[in-house]
Amino acid sequence: MTTAAQPSATDLMTAAARQDNRANPYPYYAQLRQQPVARADDGTWLVSGYQEIYQLMHDPRISSDRRNPYLPPPETKSLLVQDPPCHDQLRRQVTQHFIPRIMGMRDHLHELVTDLLDAHISEQPGQLDIVADLAYPLPVTVICELLGVPRQDEPLFGSLSRVLTRGLEPIDIPTEEEISELVDAHRQLTEYLQGLIEHRRTHPGDDLISDLLHSSTPEGPMGPKDLLTTLTLLLVAGHETTVNLIANGTLALLRNPDALARLRTDPDLATPLVEEVLRYDPPVQMTIRSTLADIDLAGTTIPKGSRVRLMLAAGNRDANRFDNPDQFLPDRRDNAHLGFGGGLHYCIGATLARAEAHIALTALAGRLDSPRLVADPPPYRDNAVLRGPQHLPVSFNRLTSDTRTA
Ligand code: HEM
């Protein structure tokens, strides 16, 4: 008797990244986890077990230093793709200004969510596209306000940001046309942000660009090249990640009516629920590292100089770490998921993203009467790394007024 050949790691990764499997790549990740450290045909190592990912993210013999092979060599790189000591210096410069700016923002976030939903209050029955009407405009408005980027320029930098993230960590080799689109988007966004930086140099405002340009803290002001890469990173992160958290969270709620009903009466459930979305359906599915030495892991040796793909979304469903990993449990305890990464590069925007999702999901649960998914699964964006719906149409009987007592 012959048994069907086990698909290779390359086959599984290719299947998981295919657009027609985008709505549910998790069965392929589960198969990948059977060999938690596997070498793909192109020499990349795929790491899909929770423990193995966690270990590598905290190993000093691992590097984040890389560049996009399809863009001209940059004069400097963002902190996301640098190692200590440069990474740590840049990260300190950003966080000392970024974190204080997001403290005390909850009331403002609540106002923004209320305004976005109120725009649809007369439609009864009605329909919202959760992505276009809430999940995208909320984080975009917030990151623009924080950085000091004019919101009305969004049609320009929003589309550039999408092109850049499509080419972020390519799984397929891009075509000539895609490469030239990527190079062009990079050039245009650089020119746009350089213009803003120059303006803020002489006209400082109450925003992060001005903070970083004119900083008088011991770390000093950020140099012009580092400022440009940092702003690009923050602007793109603000556009392409939280949108997926809110949309994936809405999807989970509408597929789990009990969770939706509980959130409606118990807004405190939003805190563990947002963490569960980050575990169950994470907006950033994977990230890249390289090895600075031979590393022994799960009975295999990853040789020095290897490229390593950390499959965060696969680690989040690892039964060796989480009970019932394929179930969405809104009040799951012991939920140390990998959704925001870990170690030195742990997400700087985590507090902001959590607050935005918390407020948006609570408002949706509280204000939409009998919400229903119009399409399940919804259409997904063409991105295997920053994964989420392109549109999320939801119909409802009535949109009630905001009832929050301030
Ligand atoms: C739900 C939303 C978000 C998710 C799931 C997310 C996820 C992540 C992950 C997984 C990493 C680590 C990448 C790696 O180790 O290679 C990361 C890093 C980072 N994130 Fe986020 N992110 C989110 C929102 C944001 C926002 C709103 C911002 C800022 C506006 C932001 C800024 C950053 C920065 C600057 C880093 C690099 C940190 C470093 O290299 O030290 N993120 N994020």
CSV table of C-alpha atoms and ligand atoms in Angstrom, one decimal:
chain,number,residue,atom,x,y,z
A,1,MET,CA,0.0,0.0,0.0
A,2,THR,CA,1.3,3.5,-0.8
A,3,THR,CA,0.7,6.5,1.3
A,4,ALA,CA,0.3,10.0,-0.3
A,5,ALA,CA,3.6,11.9,-0.1
A,6,GLN,CA,3.6,14.5,2.7
A,7,PRO,CA,3.6,18.0,1.1
A,8,SER,CA,7.0,19.7,1.4
A,9,ALA,CA,7.5,22.9,3.4
A,10,THR,CA,7.7,24.8,0.2
A,11,ASP,CA,4.4,23.5,-1.0
A,12,LEU,CA,2.7,24.3,2.3
A,13,MET,CA,4.2,27.9,2.4
A,14,THR,CA,3.1,28.4,-1.2
A,15,ALA,CA,-0.4,27.2,-0.5
A,16,ALA,CA,-0.7,29.3,2.7
A,17,ALA,CA,0.4,32.4,0.8
A,18,ARG,CA,-2.0,31.9,-2.2
A,19,GLN,CA,-4.7,34.5,-2.7
A,20,ASP,CA,-7.4,31.8,-3.0
A,21,ASN,CA,-6.4,30.4,0.4
A,22,ARG,CA,-6.1,33.8,2.0
A,23,ALA,CA,-9.4,33.5,4.0
A,24,ASN,CA,-8.0,30.5,5.8
A,25,PRO,CA,-4.3,29.7,5.6
A,26,TYR,CA,-4.4,28.1,9.1
A,27,PRO,CA,-4.7,24.4,7.9
A,28,TYR,CA,-1.5,24.8,6.0
A,29,TYR,CA,0.2,26.4,9.0
A,30,ALA,CA,-0.9,23.4,11.0
A,31,GLN,CA,0.7,21.0,8.6
A,32,LEU,CA,3.9,23.2,8.6
A,33,ARG,CA,4.0,22.9,12.4
A,34,GLN,CA,4.5,19.2,12.1
A,35,GLN,CA,8.1,20.1,11.3
A,36,PRO,CA,8.4,23.3,13.3
A,37,VAL,CA,11.8,24.1,11.8
A,38,ALA,CA,11.9,23.3,8.1
A,39,ARG,CA,14.1,24.3,5.2
A,40,ALA,CA,12.3,25.5,2.0
A,41,ASP,CA,13.6,24.9,-1.4
A,42,ASP,CA,14.9,28.5,-1.8
A,43,GLY,CA,17.1,28.0,1.4
A,44,THR,CA,14.8,30.0,3.7
A,45,TRP,CA,14.0,28.3,7.0
A,46,LEU,CA,10.4,28.3,8.0
A,47,VAL,CA,9.9,28.3,11.8
A,48,SER,CA,6.3,27.6,12.8
A,49,GLY,CA,6.3,26.3,16.4
A,50,TYR,CA,5.6,28.8,19.2
A,51,GLN,CA,8.5,27.8,21.4
A,52,GLU,CA,11.0,27.9,18.5
A,53,ILE,CA,9.8,31.3,17.3
A,54,TYR,CA,9.9,32.7,20.8
A,55,GLN,CA,13.4,31.3,21.3
A,56,LEU,CA,14.7,32.8,18.1
A,57,MET,CA,13.2,36.2,18.7
A,58,HIS,CA,15.1,36.4,22.0
A,59,ASP,CA,18.4,35.0,20.6
A,60,PRO,CA,21.3,37.5,20.2
A,61,ARG,CA,22.6,35.3,17.4
A,62,ILE,CA,19.7,36.3,15.3
A,63,SER,CA,19.6,39.5,13.2
A,64,SER,CA,16.8,41.7,11.8
A,65,ASP,CA,19.2,43.5,9.5
A,66,ARG,CA,18.0,43.2,6.0
A,67,ARG,CA,17.0,45.2,3.0
A,68,ASN,CA,14.4,44.9,0.3
A,69,PRO,CA,16.3,43.3,-2.6
A,70,TYR,CA,14.1,45.1,-5.1
A,71,LEU,CA,14.8,48.6,-3.9
A,72,PRO,CA,18.0,50.6,-4.5
A,73,PRO,CA,20.4,50.2,-1.5
A,74,PRO,CA,19.2,52.7,1.1
A,75,GLU,CA,21.5,55.3,2.7
A,76,THR,CA,20.1,54.2,6.1
A,77,LYS,CA,17.5,51.6,7.2
A,78,SER,CA,14.6,51.8,9.6
A,79,LEU,CA,14.9,50.5,13.2
A,80,LEU,CA,12.7,47.5,12.2
A,81,VAL,CA,15.6,46.2,10.1
A,82,GLN,CA,18.6,47.2,12.2
A,83,ASP,CA,20.3,45.4,15.1
A,84,PRO,CA,21.8,46.9,18.3
A,85,PRO,CA,23.3,49.3,19.0
A,86,CYS,CA,21.9,51.4,16.2
A,87,HIS,CA,18.4,49.9,16.6
A,88,ASP,CA,18.3,50.6,20.4
A,89,GLN,CA,19.4,54.2,19.9
A,90,LEU,CA,16.7,54.9,17.3
A,91,ARG,CA,14.0,53.1,19.2
A,92,ARG,CA,14.8,55.2,22.3
A,93,GLN,CA,14.6,58.4,20.3
A,94,VAL,CA,11.2,57.4,18.9
A,95,THR,CA,9.5,55.9,22.0
A,96,GLN,CA,10.4,58.8,24.3
A,97,HIS,CA,8.2,61.1,22.1
A,98,PHE,CA,5.7,58.6,20.7
A,99,ILE,CA,4.6,56.9,23.9
A,100,PRO,CA,3.7,60.2,25.8
A,101,ARG,CA,1.7,61.3,22.7
A,102,ILE,CA,-0.5,58.3,22.8
A,103,MET,CA,-1.2,58.4,26.5
A,104,GLY,CA,-4.5,60.1,27.3
A,105,MET,CA,-5.9,59.6,23.8
A,106,ARG,CA,-8.8,57.3,24.7
A,107,ASP,CA,-11.5,60.1,24.7
A,108,HIS,CA,-10.3,61.4,21.4
A,109,LEU,CA,-10.3,57.9,19.9
A,110,HIS,CA,-13.8,57.5,21.1
A,111,GLU,CA,-14.9,60.7,19.5
A,112,LEU,CA,-13.3,59.6,16.2
A,113,VAL,CA,-15.2,56.3,16.3
A,114,THR,CA,-18.4,58.0,17.2
A,115,ASP,CA,-18.1,60.4,14.3
A,116,LEU,CA,-17.3,57.7,11.8
A,117,LEU,CA,-20.3,55.6,12.8
A,118,ASP,CA,-22.7,58.6,13.1
A,119,ALA,CA,-22.1,59.3,9.4
A,120,HIS,CA,-24.4,56.2,8.8
A,121,ILE,CA,-27.0,56.8,11.5
A,122,SER,CA,-29.8,57.7,9.1
A,123,GLU,CA,-29.4,54.4,7.1
A,124,GLN,CA,-31.9,52.1,8.7
A,125,PRO,CA,-31.7,49.3,7.7
A,126,GLY,CA,-28.2,49.9,6.5
A,127,GLN,CA,-24.9,48.5,5.5
A,128,LEU,CA,-21.3,49.4,6.5
A,129,ASP,CA,-18.1,48.4,4.9
A,130,ILE,CA,-16.2,47.9,8.2
A,131,VAL,CA,-12.9,48.4,6.4
A,132,ALA,CA,-13.7,51.5,4.4
A,133,ASP,CA,-16.0,53.1,7.0
A,134,LEU,CA,-14.2,52.4,10.2
A,135,ALA,CA,-11.2,50.1,10.4
A,136,TYR,CA,-9.1,52.0,7.8
A,137,PRO,CA,-10.0,55.7,8.4
A,138,LEU,CA,-9.6,55.4,12.2
A,139,PRO,CA,-5.9,54.4,12.4
A,140,VAL,CA,-5.1,56.6,9.4
A,141,THR,CA,-6.5,59.7,11.0
A,142,VAL,CA,-4.8,58.9,14.3
A,143,ILE,CA,-1.3,58.3,12.8
A,144,CYS,CA,-1.6,61.5,10.6
A,145,GLU,CA,-2.5,63.5,13.7
A,146,LEU,CA,0.3,62.0,15.7
A,147,LEU,CA,3.0,62.5,13.1
A,148,GLY,CA,1.8,65.8,11.7
A,149,VAL,CA,1.0,64.5,8.2
A,150,PRO,CA,-2.0,66.2,6.5
A,151,ARG,CA,-4.9,63.8,6.5
A,152,GLN,CA,-6.2,65.2,3.2
A,153,ASP,CA,-3.1,63.9,1.4
A,154,GLU,CA,-4.2,60.3,2.2
A,155,PRO,CA,-5.2,59.4,-1.4
A,156,LEU,CA,-1.5,59.9,-2.3
A,157,PHE,CA,0.4,58.3,0.6
A,158,GLY,CA,-2.3,55.7,1.3
A,159,SER,CA,-1.9,54.1,-2.1
A,160,LEU,CA,1.9,54.4,-1.9
A,161,SER,CA,1.9,52.7,1.4
A,162,ARG,CA,-0.1,49.8,-0.1
A,163,VAL,CA,2.3,49.4,-2.9
A,164,LEU,CA,5.3,49.4,-0.5
A,165,THR,CA,3.8,46.8,1.8
A,166,ARG,CA,2.9,44.5,-1.1
A,167,GLY,CA,6.7,44.4,-1.8
A,168,LEU,CA,7.7,44.3,1.9
A,169,GLU,CA,8.7,40.7,2.2
A,170,PRO,CA,7.9,39.1,-1.1
A,171,ILE,CA,7.1,35.5,-1.2
A,172,ASP,CA,6.9,35.3,-5.0
A,173,ILE,CA,9.5,37.0,-7.1
A,174,PRO,CA,7.9,40.2,-8.3
A,175,THR,CA,7.6,41.0,-12.0
A,176,GLU,CA,9.6,43.8,-13.7
A,177,GLU,CA,6.4,45.9,-13.6
A,178,GLU,CA,5.8,45.3,-9.9
A,179,ILE,CA,9.5,46.2,-9.2
A,180,SER,CA,9.3,49.5,-11.0
A,181,GLU,CA,6.0,50.3,-9.3
A,182,LEU,CA,7.7,49.6,-5.9
A,183,VAL,CA,10.7,51.8,-6.7
A,184,ASP,CA,8.4,54.5,-7.9
A,185,ALA,CA,6.2,54.4,-4.8
A,186,HIS,CA,9.3,54.5,-2.6
A,187,ARG,CA,10.7,57.5,-4.4
A,188,GLN,CA,7.3,59.4,-4.3
A,189,LEU,CA,6.8,58.7,-0.5
A,190,THR,CA,10.4,59.8,0.2
A,191,GLU,CA,9.9,63.1,-1.7
A,192,TYR,CA,6.6,63.7,0.0
A,193,LEU,CA,7.9,63.1,3.5
A,194,GLN,CA,11.1,65.1,2.9
A,195,GLY,CA,8.9,68.0,1.9
A,196,LEU,CA,7.1,67.7,5.2
A,197,ILE,CA,10.3,67.4,7.2
A,198,GLU,CA,11.7,70.5,5.6
A,199,HIS,CA,8.6,72.5,6.4
A,200,ARG,CA,8.6,71.4,10.0
A,201,ARG,CA,12.2,72.4,10.4
A,202,THR,CA,11.3,76.0,10.1
A,203,HIS,CA,7.6,75.7,11.2
A,204,PRO,CA,7.5,73.3,14.2
A,205,GLY,CA,4.1,72.1,15.2
A,206,ASP,CA,2.6,70.0,18.0
A,207,ASP,CA,3.5,66.7,16.4
A,208,LEU,CA,6.0,63.8,16.3
A,209,ILE,CA,8.0,65.1,13.3
A,210,SER,CA,8.6,68.4,15.1
A,211,ASP,CA,9.4,66.5,18.4
A,212,LEU,CA,12.1,64.4,16.6
A,213,LEU,CA,13.5,67.3,14.7
A,214,HIS,CA,13.8,69.6,17.6
A,215,SER,CA,14.3,67.2,20.5
A,216,SER,CA,16.2,68.6,23.4
A,217,THR,CA,16.4,65.3,25.4
A,218,PRO,CA,19.8,63.7,26.1
A,219,GLU,CA,19.2,61.5,23.0
A,220,GLY,CA,19.2,64.7,20.9
A,221,PRO,CA,17.4,65.3,17.6
A,222,MET,CA,17.1,62.6,15.1
A,223,GLY,CA,19.3,62.9,12.0
A,224,PRO,CA,17.5,63.7,8.7
A,225,LYS,CA,18.0,60.2,7.1
A,226,ASP,CA,16.9,58.3,10.2
A,227,LEU,CA,14.0,60.7,10.5
A,228,LEU,CA,12.9,59.8,7.0
A,229,THR,CA,13.0,56.0,7.5
A,230,THR,CA,11.3,56.3,10.9
A,231,LEU,CA,8.5,58.4,9.5
A,232,THR,CA,8.0,56.0,6.6
A,233,LEU,CA,7.9,53.0,9.0
A,234,LEU,CA,5.4,54.7,11.4
A,235,LEU,CA,3.2,56.0,8.5
A,236,VAL,CA,3.1,52.6,6.8
A,237,ALA,CA,2.6,50.7,10.1
A,238,GLY,CA,-0.3,53.1,11.0
A,239,HIS,CA,-1.9,52.3,7.6
A,240,GLU,CA,-1.5,48.6,7.1
A,241,THR,CA,-1.8,46.9,10.5
A,242,THR,CA,-4.6,48.2,12.8
A,243,VAL,CA,-7.0,48.1,9.9
A,244,ASN,CA,-6.6,44.3,9.9
A,245,LEU,CA,-7.0,44.0,13.7
A,246,ILE,CA,-10.3,45.9,13.7
A,247,ALA,CA,-11.6,44.0,10.6
A,248,ASN,CA,-10.4,40.6,11.8
A,249,GLY,CA,-11.9,41.3,15.2
A,250,THR,CA,-15.3,42.3,13.6
A,251,LEU,CA,-15.2,39.1,11.6
A,252,ALA,CA,-14.5,37.0,14.7
A,253,LEU,CA,-17.4,38.7,16.6
A,254,LEU,CA,-19.9,38.2,13.8
A,255,ARG,CA,-18.9,34.5,13.4
A,256,ASN,CA,-19.2,34.1,17.2
A,257,PRO,CA,-22.6,35.5,18.2
A,258,ASP,CA,-22.1,34.6,21.9
A,259,ALA,CA,-18.9,36.7,22.1
A,260,LEU,CA,-20.8,39.6,20.4
A,261,ALA,CA,-23.7,39.3,22.8
A,262,ARG,CA,-21.3,39.2,25.8
A,263,LEU,CA,-19.3,42.2,24.6
A,264,ARG,CA,-22.6,44.2,24.2
A,265,THR,CA,-23.3,43.9,27.9
A,266,ASP,CA,-19.8,43.6,29.3
A,267,PRO,CA,-17.4,46.2,27.6
A,268,ASP,CA,-14.6,44.9,29.8
A,269,LEU,CA,-14.5,41.8,27.7
A,270,ALA,CA,-12.9,43.9,25.0
A,271,THR,CA,-9.5,43.7,26.7
A,272,PRO,CA,-9.0,39.9,26.5
A,273,LEU,CA,-11.0,39.7,23.3
A,274,VAL,CA,-8.6,42.0,21.4
A,275,GLU,CA,-5.7,39.8,22.6
A,276,GLU,CA,-7.5,36.8,21.3
A,277,VAL,CA,-7.9,38.4,17.9
A,278,LEU,CA,-4.2,39.1,17.9
A,279,ARG,CA,-3.6,35.4,18.6
A,280,TYR,CA,-6.3,33.8,16.6
A,281,ASP,CA,-6.1,35.9,13.4
A,282,PRO,CA,-3.1,38.2,13.7
A,283,PRO,CA,-2.7,41.2,11.4
A,284,VAL,CA,1.0,40.5,10.9
A,285,GLN,CA,1.3,36.9,9.9
A,286,MET,CA,5.1,36.5,9.7
A,287,THR,CA,8.4,38.3,9.8
A,288,ILE,CA,12.0,37.7,8.7
A,289,ARG,CA,15.3,37.2,10.4
A,290,SER,CA,18.8,35.9,9.6
A,291,THR,CA,21.3,33.9,11.6
A,292,LEU,CA,24.6,35.3,12.7
A,293,ALA,CA,25.9,31.8,13.8
A,294,ASP,CA,24.9,28.2,13.4
A,295,ILE,CA,21.8,27.8,15.7
A,296,ASP,CA,20.6,24.4,16.9
A,297,LEU,CA,16.8,24.3,17.2
A,298,ALA,CA,14.3,21.4,17.4
A,299,GLY,CA,16.9,18.9,16.5
A,300,THR,CA,18.1,20.8,13.4
A,301,THR,CA,21.0,23.2,12.8
A,302,ILE,CA,20.1,26.4,11.0
A,303,PRO,CA,23.4,27.4,9.4
A,304,LYS,CA,25.0,30.8,9.9
A,305,GLY,CA,23.9,33.3,7.2
A,306,SER,CA,20.4,31.7,6.7
A,307,ARG,CA,17.2,33.6,6.1
A,308,VAL,CA,14.6,32.6,8.6
A,309,ARG,CA,10.8,33.2,8.3
A,310,LEU,CA,9.2,33.4,11.7
A,311,MET,CA,5.6,32.2,11.2
A,312,LEU,CA,3.9,34.2,14.0
A,313,ALA,CA,0.4,33.2,13.0
A,314,ALA,CA,1.4,29.5,13.0
A,315,GLY,CA,3.0,29.8,16.4
A,316,ASN,CA,-0.2,31.4,17.7
A,317,ARG,CA,-2.1,28.2,16.9
A,318,ASP,CA,0.4,25.8,18.4
A,319,ALA,CA,-1.3,23.2,20.6
A,320,ASN,CA,1.9,22.8,22.6
A,321,ARG,CA,1.4,26.3,23.9
A,322,PHE,CA,-2.4,27.1,23.8
A,323,ASP,CA,-5.3,24.9,24.8
A,324,ASN,CA,-7.9,24.5,21.9
A,325,PRO,CA,-5.8,26.8,19.7
A,326,ASP,CA,-8.2,26.7,16.8
A,327,GLN,CA,-11.1,28.0,18.9
A,328,PHE,CA,-11.8,31.7,19.3
A,329,LEU,CA,-12.2,32.1,23.1
A,330,PRO,CA,-12.8,35.8,23.9
A,331,ASP,CA,-11.8,35.6,27.5
A,332,ARG,CA,-8.8,33.3,27.1
A,333,ARG,CA,-6.3,33.6,29.9
A,334,ASP,CA,-2.6,32.9,29.6
A,335,ASN,CA,-2.6,34.5,26.1
A,336,ALA,CA,1.1,35.4,25.5
A,337,HIS,CA,0.5,35.5,21.7
A,338,LEU,CA,3.1,36.5,19.1
A,339,GLY,CA,0.9,39.1,17.4
A,340,PHE,CA,3.1,42.0,18.2
A,341,GLY,CA,6.3,40.1,17.9
A,342,GLY,CA,8.7,39.9,20.8
A,343,GLY,CA,12.1,40.7,22.1
A,344,LEU,CA,14.0,43.8,21.0
A,345,HIS,CA,11.6,44.6,18.1
A,346,TYR,CA,8.4,44.2,20.0
A,347,CYS,CA,5.8,46.5,18.4
A,348,ILE,CA,6.1,50.2,19.4
A,349,GLY,CA,2.5,50.8,18.3
A,350,ALA,CA,1.0,48.0,20.4
A,351,THR,CA,-0.7,50.2,23.0
A,352,LEU,CA,-2.2,52.5,20.4
A,353,ALA,CA,-3.4,49.6,18.2
A,354,ARG,CA,-5.0,47.9,21.3
A,355,ALA,CA,-6.8,51.1,22.3
A,356,GLU,CA,-8.1,51.7,18.8
A,357,ALA,CA,-9.4,48.1,18.4
A,358,HIS,CA,-10.9,48.1,21.9
A,359,ILE,CA,-12.9,51.2,21.3
A,360,ALA,CA,-13.9,50.3,17.7
A,361,LEU,CA,-15.1,46.8,18.5
A,362,THR,CA,-17.0,47.9,21.7
A,363,ALA,CA,-18.8,50.6,19.7
A,364,LEU,CA,-19.7,48.2,16.9
A,365,ALA,CA,-21.1,45.7,19.4
A,366,GLY,CA,-23.0,48.3,21.3
A,367,ARG,CA,-24.4,50.3,18.4
A,368,LEU,CA,-25.2,47.9,15.6
A,369,ASP,CA,-28.6,46.2,16.0
A,370,SER,CA,-28.5,42.6,14.5
A,371,PRO,CA,-25.3,43.0,12.5
A,372,ARG,CA,-24.8,40.3,9.8
A,373,LEU,CA,-21.9,39.5,7.5
A,374,VAL,CA,-22.9,40.1,3.9
A,375,ALA,CA,-20.2,37.9,2.5
A,376,ASP,CA,-18.5,35.1,4.5
A,377,PRO,CA,-15.6,34.8,3.8
A,378,PRO,CA,-15.2,38.5,2.7
A,379,PRO,CA,-12.7,39.4,-0.1
A,380,TYR,CA,-9.2,39.6,1.2
A,381,ARG,CA,-6.3,42.0,0.4
A,382,ASP,CA,-3.6,40.8,-1.8
A,383,ASN,CA,-1.0,40.5,1.0
A,384,ALA,CA,0.1,37.3,2.8
A,385,VAL,CA,2.1,39.1,5.4
A,386,LEU,CA,-0.2,42.0,6.4
A,387,ARG,CA,-3.3,39.9,6.1
A,388,GLY,CA,-6.9,41.1,6.4
A,389,PRO,CA,-10.2,41.7,4.5
A,390,GLN,CA,-10.2,44.2,1.6
A,391,HIS,CA,-13.8,44.9,2.3
A,392,LEU,CA,-16.1,43.7,5.1
A,393,PRO,CA,-19.7,44.5,4.3
A,394,VAL,CA,-22.0,44.2,7.3
A,395,SER,CA,-25.7,44.8,7.2
A,396,PHE,CA,-27.8,45.8,10.2
A,397,ASN,CA,-31.3,46.8,11.2
A,398,ARG,CA,-30.5,50.0,13.0
A,399,LEU,CA,-27.5,52.0,14.1
A,400,THR,CA,-28.2,53.4,17.6
A,401,SER,CA,-26.7,56.6,19.0
A,402,ASP,CA,-23.7,56.4,21.2
A,403,THR,CA,-24.8,55.7,24.7
A,404,ARG,CA,-21.4,55.9,26.4
A,405,THR,CA,-21.5,58.1,29.5
A,406,ALA,CA,-18.3,60.0,29.5
B,1,HEM,C1,-2.6,45.7,15.2
B,1,HEM,C2,-1.7,46.5,14.8
B,1,HEM,C3,-0.2,46.1,14.8
B,1,HEM,C4,0.4,44.9,14.8
B,1,HEM,C5,-0.3,43.5,14.7
B,1,HEM,C6,1.8,45.1,14.7
B,1,HEM,C7,2.7,44.1,14.7
B,1,HEM,C8,4.1,44.3,14.8
B,1,HEM,C9,5.1,43.2,14.8
B,1,HEM,C10,4.8,41.7,14.7
B,1,HEM,C11,6.3,43.8,15.0
B,1,HEM,C12,7.6,43.1,15.1
B,1,HEM,C13,8.2,42.9,13.7
B,1,HEM,C14,9.5,42.1,13.8
B,1,HEM,O1,9.9,41.7,14.9
B,1,HEM,O2,10.1,41.8,12.8
B,1,HEM,C15,6.1,45.2,15.0
B,1,HEM,C16,7.1,46.2,15.1
B,1,HEM,C17,6.8,47.5,15.0
B,1,HEM,N1,5.6,48.2,15.0
B,1,HEM,FE1,3.8,47.3,15.0
B,1,HEM,N2,2.0,46.4,14.7
B,1,HEM,C18,0.8,47.1,14.8
B,1,HEM,C19,0.6,48.4,14.8
B,1,HEM,C20,1.6,49.4,14.8
B,1,HEM,C21,1.3,50.8,14.9
B,1,HEM,C22,0.0,51.5,14.9
B,1,HEM,C23,2.6,51.4,14.9
B,1,HEM,C24,2.9,52.8,14.9
B,1,HEM,C25,2.3,53.8,14.4
B,1,HEM,C26,3.6,50.3,14.8
B,1,HEM,C27,4.9,50.5,14.8
B,1,HEM,C28,5.9,49.5,14.9
B,1,HEM,C29,7.3,49.8,14.9
B,1,HEM,C30,8.0,51.1,14.8
B,1,HEM,C31,7.9,48.5,15.0
B,1,HEM,C32,9.4,48.2,15.0
B,1,HEM,C33,9.9,48.1,16.4
B,1,HEM,C34,11.4,47.7,16.4
B,1,HEM,O3,12.0,47.3,15.4
B,1,HEM,O4,12.0,47.9,17.5
B,1,HEM,N3,2.9,49.1,14.8
B,1,HEM,N4,4.7,45.5,14.9
